[in-house]
Each structure stands twice: as C-alpha cells, then as structure tokens.
Amino acid sequence: MKCLVVIVLFSSVWAWPSDFSEYDGPSFAQRQQDINRLLYKVDDILQFAELKEVADNFDPEADLSSYSDGGEAVKHLLTELRDHRLLKKHHWFSLFNKRQREEALILFDVFMHCKTWQATINNAAFFRERMNEGEFVYAIYAALVHTDLGRGIVLPPLYEVTPHLFANSEVIHKAYTAQMTRTPGKFQMEFTGSKKNPEQRVAYFGEDIGLNTHHVTWHLDFPFWWDDIYGYHLDRKGELFFWAHHQLTVRFDIERLSNHLNFVDELYWDKPIREGFAPHTAYRYGGEFPARPDNVEFTDVTGLVRVRDMIIYESRIRDAIALGYITAADGSHINIRDEHGIDHLGNIIESSAYSPNLEYYGALHNEAHILLGRQGDPKGKFKLQPGVMEHFETATRDPAFFRLHKHIDNIFKEHKDTLPPYTKEQLEFTGVVLDEIVVNGPLETYFEDFEFSLINAVDHNPEFGEVDVSAVVKRLNHKPFNLNIEITNENVDNKHAVVRVYLCPTTDANGVELSLEKARWNCIELDKFWTKLIPGSNSISRASSEASTTVPDTPSFKSLIAAVDEAVDAGTEVHLEEFDRGCGIPNRLLLPKGREEGLGMILIVGVTDAEEDALHEVLEDAEAHSHAQCGVHGEKYPDHLPMGFPLDRRIDDPRIFMSCTNYKKTHVTVTHIGNF
C-alpha cells in the first residue's frame, strides 16, 4: 500500500514573499498551528485549552480598532447571532443556498477586516463555537486564500477536514463501528455504481478526491460572489472560469476515450437526464445525499429555478454571441468579438458578481447546479437535502456535471467559432525555430492505493480517546517523465518566450481519425511555462512534476499537525511553500489513463513571444504554482494571449498552423499498466 509521505524541511528562518516582508506577528509555524487546531474535529468543541478559553471569553466588540472597517462586519454578525437568525450547528451547509452563503460571507467579511493575526484567531475561535460548521469552514478557507494575513498558510486537505463530503457512507459507517469498539481500521472505499453502468468505467476520475479538491479550491480562488472591495480585482476571472472547466470536461472526455467510451453528450433542458446517479454519500448531519434515477425530465425547483428561465437565459446569451455584443445593465453594448469577449461571456454564464447584466442574463451555471441537484425532490415534498451538484466538493462525482459543462462548453465554442482564425503573423515567433521535442521516459499510468484519515468523520468520547480510522481508495498516477525541447533563437538578442504543451486525441472512440480542427477543442493543456531564449541553441528539459497546470498532494492533516507542532515546540520554522496553493489538477492526473494496448495521441508544442507578459522572473523560476488554470493570487494573469492559444480558435487551414517554425507535433502513446 502506498501512502502519502511528506518530507518537511525545518529552518530557523522564514522568508515571506517580498510584498509581505514587513509582516509583524506570530511565526509562520505558530499561525499554521492555529489553523490546524481550529480545523481539527471542526464538528466538535475546540480540543485545545488556549483556543477554548478564547472562544469562551473573547468579546469581538471590545476593541473595534482591531478591524479596518471599525467593526461594522463583526457588529452585523453579532446582531444576527443574538437575534437567532444564523443557521444552527449540526446542519448541512450549501454555498448555493442564498441565506447560508450570506451568513458565511458575513464571517468572511469579519476575517477580511481583521488587522492582526491575533484578531483573526480570536474571532475564528469565538465564532467556531457559535456558528454552523460548514459556514465556518467555508469562511475561514476563503479568508485564508484572499487575505494577506493568510499568505503562505497551507490549507489542510478538505477530504480529511470534512470527510463526509468525500468518502462513501459505507466506510463512514465502518469508521463509526471501529470507534465504538475501539478497534483501529483501514477500510477499502469503492466507487459508486456497478459494472452494469458504463459510467462506472470513469468513476475513478469524477470521484477522485484530489480532483474534487481542485474543483472546490478553484471556486475558492475565484468565487462567483467576489467583490473588488476586498482589495483587488480577479483578473480574467470569466475567461478562467471557461478555461478551467473546459479543461475538466476535456480531461473527462479523454478518460472516456481511454475506456472505450464516446465523448460525453451535452444535456438539454427539454430532454431527459439520461444517466441517473446514486451518490452512496451522506451528510454528517441531515441524511443521505439524494439519488436521481435514469431518464428524469427536468422539472422546476419550487421557489428557486424554473426550466423556462434557463431556456430564456441561454437564448439571450446565444443571441449576444450571434450579435457580437453583450447588453450591459445601462443599455450600452459591450463588444465580445475580440480577445476579451470570452472574459465577459464567462462572467455572464457563471454568473459572477462581475456580470455586466445579471438581471437580463441570469445565472445559467449556478442555477443549473441547483436545478440538477434538486431533481430527486424538485417540489420539496420529501424535504430532501441538496444533491451533490449543490456542493463544489461533490459535484464532479455526478456524470451530469460533465454533461452540464459540455453543454456550457459548447456555448463558449459557439462564441470562439465566430472569431477569425489566427493569421500566420499572429502565430509566428520571428526568428525562433522549434527544432525537436523528445519525451524522455514512458508515458505510463497505473492505479495505486491511497489512504486518508477519517478521524474527523466520527465522534469520540474524550474519556476513551480516539482510534485510527482511515479509508483506502484506488487512484490514478503516472510514472515521471521529462519533456526535452531544442529551440534555436536566430535573433541577435535574448527573447522572453512561453512554451505551450498540449496532448490531443487522434481518433474518437470508434477509431475514426480526427482532423486537427476537430481535435483542437479536445486537447489537454499539459503545461505552460516561461523561459529566456539566448541567441543560438537552447536546450530545455521540463519534468512532469513541474507542470504549471498541476499541484502536488497536500500533506495529510496528521503529518501537517506533527511537523508544525514539532517546529513550534522547538522554536524553529517549517517550510511548506510547495503546498501553499491548493488550486490545480493533482500532478498524478497530469496524464489520462490511456489503454493497456496503448492510446495514441499527438503532443503539440508551441513557443510564443512573451515580451508583453508580466511576472517574467517569478514564472521563469516556477514560483507561481498552477498558474495556467488558476492564475497568480492578486496579480494580473501572466499570459497576454488567450487561454488555449493557438487551439482556441478554428483552424480552417492546418498548413498555415504547421508551417510556422515555432510549432511542432509528435505522436506519443499513453499506456496503462495493470488492470482495474
């Protein structure tokens, strides 16, 4: 059995990023320990005496000077608390529930206005004991992502903080039995469904806990409710919404291709939802996630979403694409027939607070999640809890997630296809020749056992302590490989360049060969990185572990606690910079599964001019983790070209594309080792 092993380096010096170098407060190790302890057994009372004392005795209104807003947010939250208007503890929480989201964001607002770390922790301890657990976890995670005080903090893996949202109810029940009988246990977790269901072949992807975590952390980095009053603009947020979800859909399609399944079909509001789904997952409080049988017709969700509104909103969006402009709330027109149009379109489709006309274009994506999540009980007759589609942590488990996003992705493609193909001048990088690309090492995948803790899933009696309980699940991984690239810079001076790497299918599931035009929209972005080209020959070697689309596994909660506690006790620091970004595809999912007999694919590499890009030094030193689909916190998106360039627009004549000396393609084979 392979478990996550984390090597942690200790040092007496902690180096903050340069723009936060004047930080004056507790050490990093101390702050990380505070967060660990606040999130440990979050459904129980605080387990640590110092924080418990703060929770019992702290008065959030005693010193309003500790808040940058004069305490307005904390006074608002305390008024809601005293008036008994907040969601009770031990109740399910969904970000798609308007009132529950409002409550979580009031607490987020409090954290964002805390001037010091101590004020943050005092308020966190106080409200942790008084607010709904789900609202608290969401608020603290979102705040740590977006506040300067949280910079560098490693967010403990959500699948160990709130394991009910990631583990099947069968293993949760076994963990409870083990706790009651005081018998430690490791329990094999199976994927949902049976072999009678073709979707079972790709359940390992949609139910991968690392992929689930990427989905929720992306939406933490780019929340649809974000307001720029919190200090900065989320640059190209709408385009990032398109690109990150496009890549999820593409990866799902290639996993289907690996398993001899056709690319996923989009759903339609006026047709049945062909695939049902039984989550085999339960809320910690509130019962099982509702199931959905096959071939359910879309039905209005009473008081929340009407099917006809979805059709109307989509029609208005498609009209905007056909007309080439969006109508803003003030009646003005916003052109979308340029490289910025995709950003505006993403904002109205999601819909985010950045939408220029929320009333007119609605919230197609967000309300579709609610609509799909409630089809098991659309009238509320049985008072069922929200479905898996109403949580970012669980949404990708449902095959309907990918059918929905294929539908949305096709709307984006409709827009992209209205734009003219790139010209040779736009594609070229004058004086730069990509001579050779060589993959060093086999492109081989395999399944491994992964173990994660269920301790936070079960209650325990302090008198008897707790026992080790964990789940073991199969997960996809790949052998390490390197991409070696030879580039000649025929210019007389250095050139800043960005290298773009795509992995594209060659055929569909029936073996029908795909043209470059048909394949381009189904290409996986493997990597994108910046480099400096000196005059003459340049040899570049890029390891698969360096891919800017991915992140490494976060340390387990147990190992994170142990490493940080040791550093605090010793008065030293702990270096966890490698894990300070949660957003990103797990590196082990960089490659699709492939086939035992081998899945033939095309590797396309391009080298483009990066002179207009920002953050050269940061990106060339690979300090910005997973920036390709997650951007750089608080900064402008570093690539001035459209995401997916040059495969984002139609290719009417592939000869133009491949005649450019700065692009090259080669055939590769992805092979899966072993059975599953």
XYZ file of C-alpha atoms in Angstrom:
676
model
C 0.000 0.000 0.000
C 1.269 3.427 -0.898
C 0.515 6.277 1.475
C 1.404 9.914 1.169
C 4.856 10.588 2.531
C 5.801 14.184 3.170
C 9.315 15.409 3.720
C 9.310 18.637 5.683
C 12.346 20.822 5.998
C 12.909 22.881 9.107
C 14.806 26.118 9.380
C 15.239 28.975 11.813
C 14.378 31.495 9.099
C 11.081 32.030 7.300
C 11.186 34.134 4.158
C 7.919 35.824 3.212
C 7.217 36.952 -0.330
C 8.779 40.366 -0.883
C 5.472 42.243 -0.874
C 4.700 40.875 2.591
C 8.167 41.147 4.108
C 7.133 43.656 6.762
C 4.768 41.213 8.438
C 4.983 41.600 12.216
C 3.265 38.906 14.237
C 3.460 35.256 15.277
C 5.810 32.953 13.397
C 4.566 31.067 10.385
C 4.702 27.792 12.333
C 2.553 29.324 15.088
C -0.009 30.622 12.620
C -0.162 27.287 10.805
C -0.651 25.561 14.165
C -3.539 27.917 14.979
C -5.285 26.963 11.728
C -4.625 23.257 12.235
C -6.189 23.378 15.667
C -9.192 25.429 14.587
C -9.997 22.881 11.871
C -9.274 19.747 13.883
C -12.571 17.964 14.612
C -14.452 21.026 13.459
C -17.789 19.365 14.264
C -16.809 19.031 17.922
C -15.966 21.617 20.581
C -12.455 23.047 20.470
C -9.945 20.457 21.651
C -7.196 22.886 22.708
C -7.371 24.721 26.038
C -5.900 28.048 24.916
C -8.273 28.410 21.965
C -11.210 27.143 24.034
C -10.547 29.846 26.602
C -10.536 32.466 23.869
C -13.795 31.088 22.470
C -15.443 31.266 25.895
C -14.196 34.700 26.979
C -13.394 36.798 23.909
C -15.584 39.822 23.204
C -15.441 40.647 19.465
C -16.708 44.190 20.119
C -14.289 45.044 22.935
C -11.674 46.615 20.646
C -13.171 47.838 17.387
C -9.847 49.444 16.427
C -8.583 45.956 15.535
C -10.856 45.974 12.463
C -10.187 48.009 9.328
C -13.920 48.716 8.951
C -14.338 49.948 12.518
C -16.075 46.708 13.439
C -19.077 47.050 11.119
C -18.884 43.452 9.903
C -18.466 41.937 13.358
C -21.326 44.029 14.757
C -23.517 42.834 11.896
C -22.649 39.196 12.588
C -23.196 39.541 16.332
C -26.611 41.111 15.720
C -27.586 38.115 13.555
C -26.271 35.773 16.244
C -28.128 37.467 19.104
C -31.322 37.573 17.087
C -31.027 33.807 16.476
C -31.033 34.301 12.713
C -27.975 32.191 11.961
C -28.093 28.605 10.737
C -27.903 26.228 13.672
C -24.933 23.987 14.256
C -25.102 20.344 13.152
C -26.955 21.221 9.947
C -25.928 20.828 6.299
C -24.459 23.862 4.525
C -24.505 24.654 0.801
C -22.917 27.665 -0.859
C -25.758 27.596 -3.390
C -28.242 28.330 -0.584
C -28.556 32.128 -0.689
C -29.139 32.695 3.016
C -26.465 30.241 4.139
C -23.992 31.846 1.737
C -24.817 35.289 3.138
C -24.093 34.103 6.668
C -20.765 32.528 5.697
C -19.770 35.723 3.882
C -20.527 37.905 6.897
C -17.975 35.843 8.831
C -15.608 36.040 5.838
C -16.079 39.816 5.953
C -15.062 39.829 9.619
C -11.864 37.911 8.855
C -11.020 40.153 5.902
C -11.217 43.240 8.109
C -9.059 41.903 10.946
C -5.867 43.964 11.122
C -3.812 41.395 13.030
C -3.387 37.660 13.178
C -4.473 37.623 16.799
C -7.726 39.377 15.952
C -8.332 36.802 13.219
C -7.731 33.847 15.524
C -9.759 35.307 18.376
C -12.756 35.816 16.101
C -12.260 32.408 14.492
C -12.264 30.653 17.879
C -15.282 32.655 19.086
C -17.472 32.080 16.033
C -16.335 28.485 15.516
C -18.171 27.575 18.708
C -21.311 29.506 17.768
C -21.832 29.172 14.013
C -22.686 26.344 11.685
C -19.628 24.202 10.999
C -19.954 24.308 7.211
C -20.298 28.085 7.186
C -17.263 28.402 9.448
C -15.060 26.119 7.310
C -16.016 27.929 4.120
C -15.409 31.377 5.629
C -12.010 30.520 7.111
C -10.778 28.764 3.959
C -11.910 31.633 1.715
C -10.359 34.222 4.005
C -7.015 32.411 4.193
C -6.931 32.299 0.395
C -7.622 36.012 -0.027
C -6.235 37.884 2.991
C -2.585 38.895 3.322
C -2.578 37.510 6.857
C -3.219 34.054 5.435
C -0.465 34.168 2.858
C 1.650 31.033 2.912
C -0.763 29.074 5.109
C -1.320 25.512 3.897
C -4.995 24.629 3.883
C -5.397 21.151 5.408
C -6.889 18.722 2.856
C -10.650 19.120 2.827
C -11.140 15.374 2.415
C -9.720 14.979 5.939
C -11.354 18.088 7.454
C -14.852 17.328 6.106
C -14.531 13.664 5.028
C -18.295 13.116 4.768
C -18.240 15.114 1.522
C -15.575 12.866 0.000
C -15.957 9.376 1.465
C -18.722 6.866 0.787
C -21.223 6.387 3.592
C -20.281 2.692 3.785
C -16.760 3.437 5.012
C -18.037 6.185 7.323
C -20.307 3.618 8.995
C -17.355 1.238 9.367
C -15.305 4.040 10.914
C -18.057 4.670 13.485
C -18.149 0.988 14.360
C -14.380 0.953 14.771
C -14.532 3.993 17.057
C -17.280 2.477 19.203
C -15.490 -0.857 19.527
C -12.102 0.849 19.881
C -10.701 -1.182 17.014
C -8.452 0.722 14.562
C -9.288 0.044 10.942
C -8.463 0.788 7.319
C -11.454 0.404 5.047
C -11.425 -0.039 1.273
C -13.581 2.593 -0.418
C -15.263 1.552 -3.655
C -16.509 3.839 -6.392
C -20.259 4.176 -6.808
C -22.311 2.158 -9.244
C -21.791 -1.290 -10.715
C -20.460 -2.820 -13.916
C -23.997 -2.637 -15.313
C -23.407 1.126 -15.543
C -20.930 2.154 -18.286
C -20.201 5.353 -16.335
C -18.576 3.158 -13.688
C -15.561 2.851 -16.000
C -14.676 6.517 -15.409
C -15.891 6.872 -11.815
C -12.247 6.857 -10.668
C -11.895 10.285 -12.307
C -15.085 12.077 -11.231
C -14.818 10.671 -7.694
C -11.096 11.285 -7.304
C -10.764 13.182 -4.016
C -7.868 15.230 -5.397
C -9.910 16.302 -8.411
C -12.834 17.118 -6.107
C -10.484 19.277 -4.024
C -9.208 21.085 -7.130
C -12.771 21.923 -8.126
C -13.664 23.404 -4.747
C -10.358 25.269 -4.344
C -10.686 26.788 -7.822
C -14.021 28.199 -6.753
C -12.410 29.447 -3.521
C -9.756 31.257 -5.551
C -12.361 32.649 -7.970
C -15.662 32.792 -6.053
C -18.700 33.875 -8.037
C -19.660 36.263 -5.214
C -16.317 38.119 -5.177
C -16.438 41.907 -4.794
C -13.415 44.086 -5.559
C -13.962 45.996 -2.317
C -11.885 43.230 -0.713
C -8.763 44.769 -2.203
C -8.101 43.536 -5.719
C -9.651 42.510 -8.995
C -9.735 38.856 -10.044
C -8.072 39.310 -13.405
C -9.691 37.471 -16.339
C -11.975 35.615 -13.952
C -14.621 34.923 -16.613
C -12.056 33.513 -19.022
C -10.533 31.407 -16.241
C -13.998 30.032 -15.488
C -14.246 28.982 -19.136
C -10.743 27.550 -19.362
C -10.603 25.636 -16.051
C -13.980 23.982 -16.671
C -13.200 23.384 -20.333
C -10.112 21.501 -19.229
C -12.109 19.443 -16.701
C -14.523 18.468 -19.481
C -11.721 17.666 -21.912
C -9.926 15.515 -19.350
C -13.155 13.623 -18.646
C -13.592 13.014 -22.380
C -10.058 11.638 -22.731
C -10.663 9.365 -19.728
C -13.764 8.117 -21.525
C -11.714 7.582 -24.676
C -9.199 5.636 -22.578
C -12.038 3.335 -21.519
C -13.587 2.884 -24.994
C -16.474 5.269 -24.285
C -17.718 8.032 -26.565
C -17.120 11.641 -25.613
C -19.785 12.773 -23.159
C -23.011 14.149 -24.650
C -24.264 17.548 -23.574
C -27.569 17.789 -21.728
C -30.610 19.727 -22.928
C -33.249 21.441 -20.833
C -36.076 19.887 -22.873
C -34.728 16.310 -22.860
C -34.424 13.704 -20.089
C -31.281 13.469 -17.974
C -30.220 10.114 -19.334
C -27.850 8.973 -16.584
C -29.093 8.681 -13.037
C -26.760 8.801 -10.071
C -26.720 7.226 -6.614
C -24.051 9.067 -4.582
C -23.583 6.495 -1.772
C -22.592 9.515 0.295
C -24.208 11.036 3.372
C -24.154 14.389 5.108
C -22.685 14.292 8.566
C -25.931 15.872 9.702
C -29.048 15.507 7.608
C -29.148 12.096 5.991
C -28.074 10.720 2.632
C -27.378 12.752 -0.474
C -30.463 12.201 -2.662
C -30.232 9.887 -5.669
C -31.566 10.527 -9.168
C -32.968 7.718 -11.351
C -32.303 7.391 -15.084
C -34.204 9.451 -17.650
C -35.580 12.122 -15.326
C -37.261 15.036 -17.089
C -36.143 18.491 -15.959
C -38.718 19.886 -13.540
C -38.968 23.349 -11.992
C -37.494 23.560 -8.480
C -40.194 25.236 -6.463
C -39.207 28.716 -5.363
C -35.688 28.506 -6.809
C -35.272 27.696 -10.513
C -37.650 27.380 -13.455
C -36.680 25.401 -16.543
C -38.174 28.011 -18.864
C -35.908 30.656 -17.309
C -32.861 28.537 -18.125
C -34.011 28.341 -21.735
C -34.620 32.105 -21.849
C -31.246 32.971 -20.292
C -29.439 30.677 -22.679
C -31.301 32.132 -25.643
C -30.234 35.639 -24.618
C -26.618 34.522 -24.289
C -26.675 32.845 -27.713
C -28.230 35.997 -29.189
C -25.350 38.011 -27.722
C -22.878 35.643 -29.375
C -24.639 35.959 -32.726
C -24.842 39.754 -32.454
C -21.289 40.102 -31.205
C -22.099 42.150 -28.134
C -23.490 41.914 -24.605
C -26.100 44.391 -23.439
C -24.987 45.950 -20.147
C -27.409 46.916 -17.381
C -27.345 50.562 -18.528
C -28.257 49.557 -22.090
C -24.801 50.066 -23.549
C -23.150 47.426 -25.732
C -20.014 45.501 -24.776
C -18.165 44.094 -27.778
C -17.276 40.398 -27.471
C -15.803 39.912 -30.957
C -12.257 40.291 -29.665
C -9.807 38.556 -27.327
C -11.590 39.962 -24.268
C -15.043 38.728 -25.247
C -14.542 35.326 -23.627
C -13.962 37.034 -20.268
C -17.266 38.916 -20.436
C -19.053 35.790 -21.641
C -17.657 33.718 -18.760
C -18.861 36.298 -16.263
C -22.449 36.212 -17.505
C -22.615 32.421 -17.937
C -21.355 31.553 -14.441
C -22.864 34.101 -13.366
C -20.420 36.008 -11.188
C -20.803 39.354 -9.472
C -18.712 40.668 -12.386
C -21.625 40.052 -14.789
C -22.478 43.336 -16.533
C -26.199 42.476 -16.558
C -27.186 39.851 -14.007
C -30.921 40.531 -14.251
C -31.050 40.047 -18.009
C -28.611 37.146 -18.493
C -29.329 35.374 -15.214
C -27.044 32.785 -13.627
C -27.053 29.913 -16.102
C -24.260 27.883 -14.497
C -25.102 28.404 -10.846
C -28.821 27.792 -11.269
C -28.120 24.719 -13.408
C -26.230 23.231 -10.453
C -29.280 23.847 -8.235
C -31.668 22.501 -10.874
C -29.688 19.271 -11.279
C -29.143 18.919 -7.545
C -32.865 19.035 -6.771
C -34.314 16.720 -9.415
C -34.718 13.980 -6.808
C -37.251 16.142 -4.932
C -37.968 19.275 -7.013
C -41.191 20.171 -5.179
C -39.689 19.713 -1.722
C -42.315 17.073 -0.985
C -39.890 14.853 0.929
C -37.744 17.655 2.383
C -34.595 16.087 0.967
C -31.230 17.731 1.367
C -29.405 19.351 -1.587
C -27.883 16.934 -4.096
C -24.197 16.516 -4.887
C -24.391 19.155 -7.630
C -25.015 21.799 -4.954
C -21.559 21.414 -3.447
C -18.316 22.085 -5.295
C -16.737 19.304 -3.203
C -19.091 16.642 -4.564
C -20.312 17.931 -7.954
C -17.840 16.074 -10.192
C -18.994 12.750 -8.739
C -22.191 13.057 -10.795
C -21.817 12.292 -14.533
C -24.406 15.027 -15.099
C -21.745 17.544 -14.031
C -19.780 16.797 -17.175
C -22.891 16.751 -19.362
C -23.779 20.193 -17.998
C -20.295 21.525 -18.593
C -20.156 20.021 -22.070
C -23.349 21.996 -22.761
C -21.815 25.183 -21.371
C -18.532 24.472 -23.145
C -20.354 24.251 -26.453
C -21.772 27.733 -25.836
C -18.230 29.012 -25.348
C -17.156 27.198 -28.523
C -20.005 28.814 -30.416
C -18.519 32.180 -29.428
C -14.932 31.182 -30.235
C -16.023 29.956 -33.661
C -17.328 33.449 -34.504
C -13.777 34.775 -34.232
C -11.493 34.637 -37.273
C -8.720 32.007 -37.359
C -5.297 33.207 -36.290
C -3.193 34.506 -39.141
C 0.332 33.319 -39.831
C 1.596 36.643 -38.442
C -0.290 36.073 -35.163
C 1.018 32.516 -34.861
C 4.663 33.137 -35.713
C 7.535 33.987 -33.384
C 10.017 35.626 -35.741
C 13.479 34.094 -35.666
C 12.548 31.241 -33.319
C 12.677 27.648 -34.541
C 11.439 24.676 -32.533
C 13.837 22.018 -33.753
C 12.940 18.929 -31.740
C 10.698 17.609 -28.961
C 11.536 14.354 -27.229
C 9.666 12.666 -24.391
C 12.220 11.127 -22.045
C 10.591 8.288 -20.131
C 7.487 6.212 -20.838
C 4.031 7.773 -20.671
C 2.672 5.073 -18.376
C -0.139 5.218 -15.833
C -1.190 2.876 -13.048
C -3.551 2.700 -10.089
C -2.251 2.880 -6.552
C -3.786 2.660 -3.097
C -4.136 5.950 -1.246
C -5.011 6.206 2.423
C -6.652 9.187 4.099
C -7.854 9.719 7.643
C -11.484 9.504 8.766
C -10.813 10.675 12.331
C -12.672 13.944 11.686
C -15.671 11.963 10.428
C -16.520 10.275 13.739
C -17.449 11.378 17.238
C -15.426 10.228 20.197
C -15.648 10.263 23.963
C -12.701 12.194 25.467
C -12.657 9.705 28.319
C -11.823 6.848 25.943
C -9.877 8.782 23.306
C -9.931 8.055 19.614
C -8.677 5.266 17.389
C -7.058 5.489 13.971
C -9.612 5.015 11.224
C -8.923 5.600 7.559
C -10.196 4.919 4.065
C -8.146 3.352 1.292
C -9.079 4.197 -2.288
C -7.661 3.440 -5.720
C -6.332 6.471 -7.536
C -4.673 7.100 -10.877
C -0.998 8.018 -11.071
C 1.699 8.085 -13.728
C 5.402 7.400 -13.955
C 7.596 10.520 -14.040
C 8.813 11.727 -17.414
C 10.644 14.685 -18.932
C 9.950 16.770 -21.980
C 13.163 17.757 -23.766
C 12.906 20.636 -26.230
C 15.514 22.016 -28.629
C 14.959 25.607 -29.771
C 17.080 27.848 -31.969
C 16.875 31.594 -31.443
C 18.105 33.170 -34.678
C 17.721 36.673 -33.276
C 20.754 38.615 -32.039
C 19.310 39.273 -28.599
C 17.626 37.305 -25.804
C 13.939 36.589 -26.182
C 11.337 36.014 -23.494
C 9.259 33.030 -24.549
C 6.389 30.937 -23.301
C 6.289 27.223 -24.114
C 2.812 25.717 -24.527
C 2.297 21.960 -24.356
C -0.908 20.167 -25.380
C -1.863 16.491 -25.548
C -4.524 15.847 -28.180
C -6.603 12.821 -29.256
C -6.060 11.330 -32.689
C -9.326 9.391 -33.037
C -12.746 9.185 -31.465
C -13.973 6.113 -29.521
C -14.888 4.378 -32.778
C -11.394 4.768 -34.188
C -12.396 7.497 -36.657
C -9.426 9.783 -37.237
C -9.817 13.361 -36.039
C -8.595 16.291 -38.109
C -6.637 18.978 -36.300
C -9.732 21.192 -36.448
C -11.878 18.536 -34.753
C -9.191 17.542 -32.253
C -8.125 21.018 -31.126
C -11.117 21.577 -28.822
C -10.361 18.285 -27.077
C -6.708 18.929 -26.223
C -5.412 18.689 -22.659
C -3.187 21.555 -21.560
C -0.255 19.671 -20.042
C 1.992 22.604 -19.267
C 2.764 26.238 -19.954
C 5.970 27.828 -18.778
C 8.161 30.870 -19.393
C 11.805 30.756 -20.360
C 14.545 33.010 -21.709
C 15.981 32.105 -25.109
C 19.587 33.131 -25.698
C 20.838 33.646 -29.240
C 21.673 30.313 -30.823
C 20.787 26.864 -29.472
C 18.626 26.380 -26.376
C 18.083 23.022 -24.701
C 15.157 22.847 -22.278
C 14.225 19.930 -20.046
C 10.925 20.090 -18.235
C 9.953 17.444 -15.652
C 6.342 16.261 -15.435
C 6.373 17.247 -11.754
C 6.939 20.892 -12.773
C 3.748 21.228 -14.833
C 2.097 24.590 -14.227
C -1.365 23.042 -14.551
C -0.902 20.821 -11.506
C -0.146 20.804 -7.790
C 1.448 18.139 -5.581
C -0.543 16.274 -2.953
C -1.172 18.362 0.140
C 0.396 16.809 3.257
C -2.046 14.722 5.253
C -3.655 16.559 8.158
C -1.867 14.249 10.610
C 1.586 14.875 9.119
C 0.901 18.601 8.859
C -0.041 18.740 12.537
C 3.000 16.702 13.582
C 5.506 18.766 11.569
C 4.125 22.106 12.701
C 3.788 21.099 16.372
C 7.399 19.928 16.363
C 8.559 23.244 14.890
C 6.572 25.299 17.421
C 7.902 23.244 20.354
C 11.474 23.623 19.079
C 11.109 27.324 18.340
C 12.015 26.780 14.676
C 10.176 27.318 11.413
C 8.718 24.916 8.882
C 8.873 25.292 5.119
C 5.716 24.322 3.282
C 5.913 26.669 0.301
C 5.416 23.784 -2.123
C 1.910 23.256 -0.762
C 0.666 26.828 -0.277
C -1.574 26.659 -3.362
C -4.470 24.224 -3.346
C -5.897 25.155 -6.756
C -4.620 22.894 -9.533
C -5.145 19.457 -11.056
C -3.353 16.802 -8.940
C 0.001 16.163 -10.607
C -0.681 12.426 -10.679
C -3.623 13.174 -13.025
C -1.415 15.039 -15.485
C -1.781 12.161 -17.965
C -5.044 10.458 -18.889
C -5.327 6.766 -18.026
C -4.619 5.542 -21.554
C -5.110 1.901 -22.510
C -3.284 -1.335 -21.828
C -2.656 -1.690 -25.551
C -1.683 1.984 -25.699
C -3.683 5.098 -26.574
C -2.165 7.027 -29.464
C -2.157 10.791 -29.032
C -0.465 13.856 -30.500
C 1.828 16.080 -28.444
C 1.763 19.658 -29.735
C 4.365 22.134 -28.506
C 4.445 25.828 -29.363
C 6.858 28.631 -28.472
C 5.407 32.138 -28.493
C 6.633 35.638 -27.749
C 6.192 36.558 -24.080
C 7.576 40.086 -24.262
C 4.209 41.587 -23.322
C 3.690 39.147 -20.412
C 4.105 40.180 -16.792
C 5.961 38.427 -13.956
C 8.782 37.050 -16.108
C 11.145 36.393 -13.208
C 8.522 34.793 -10.986
C 7.297 32.487 -13.741
C 10.729 31.571 -15.043
C 11.679 30.497 -11.507
C 8.436 28.459 -11.248
C 7.377 30.328 -8.113
C 3.794 30.706 -9.280
C 2.213 27.307 -8.746
C -0.516 26.072 -11.114
C -0.883 29.486 -12.733
C -2.050 28.075 -16.086
C -5.633 27.492 -14.899
C -5.530 29.214 -11.503
C -3.695 32.479 -12.220
C -1.452 34.209 -9.682
C -3.019 35.463 -6.438
C -3.746 39.179 -6.532
C -1.882 39.672 -9.808
C -2.769 40.095 -13.454
C -2.923 36.829 -15.376
C 0.652 36.449 -16.652
C -0.100 35.404 -20.258
C -1.255 38.185 -22.591
C -2.566 35.685 -25.147
C -5.972 33.966 -24.911
C -6.114 30.836 -22.775
C -5.763 27.816 -25.026
C -3.855 29.753 -27.686
C -3.484 28.847 -30.514
C -6.002 25.954 -30.346
C -8.878 28.066 -29.018
C -9.938 29.280 -32.482
C -10.944 27.274 -35.506
C -8.198 26.038 -37.810
C -9.530 26.299 -41.360
C -6.163 25.520 -42.949
C -3.809 23.390 -40.812
C -0.985 24.053 -43.312
C -0.745 27.638 -42.014
C -0.534 26.429 -38.450
C 2.086 23.744 -39.010
C 4.205 25.846 -41.412
C 5.181 28.115 -38.530
C 8.674 27.182 -37.332
C 7.767 27.767 -33.664
C 5.303 24.829 -33.528
C 5.916 21.131 -33.711
C 3.957 17.957 -33.077
C 4.877 14.357 -32.426
C 2.958 11.136 -31.917
C 3.052 9.600 -28.438
C 1.394 6.652 -26.733
C -0.132 6.624 -23.241
C -0.103 3.116 -21.808
C -1.924 1.868 -18.737
C -0.164 -0.759 -16.637
C -2.276 -3.308 -14.773
C -5.993 -3.940 -14.512
C -8.702 -2.017 -12.707
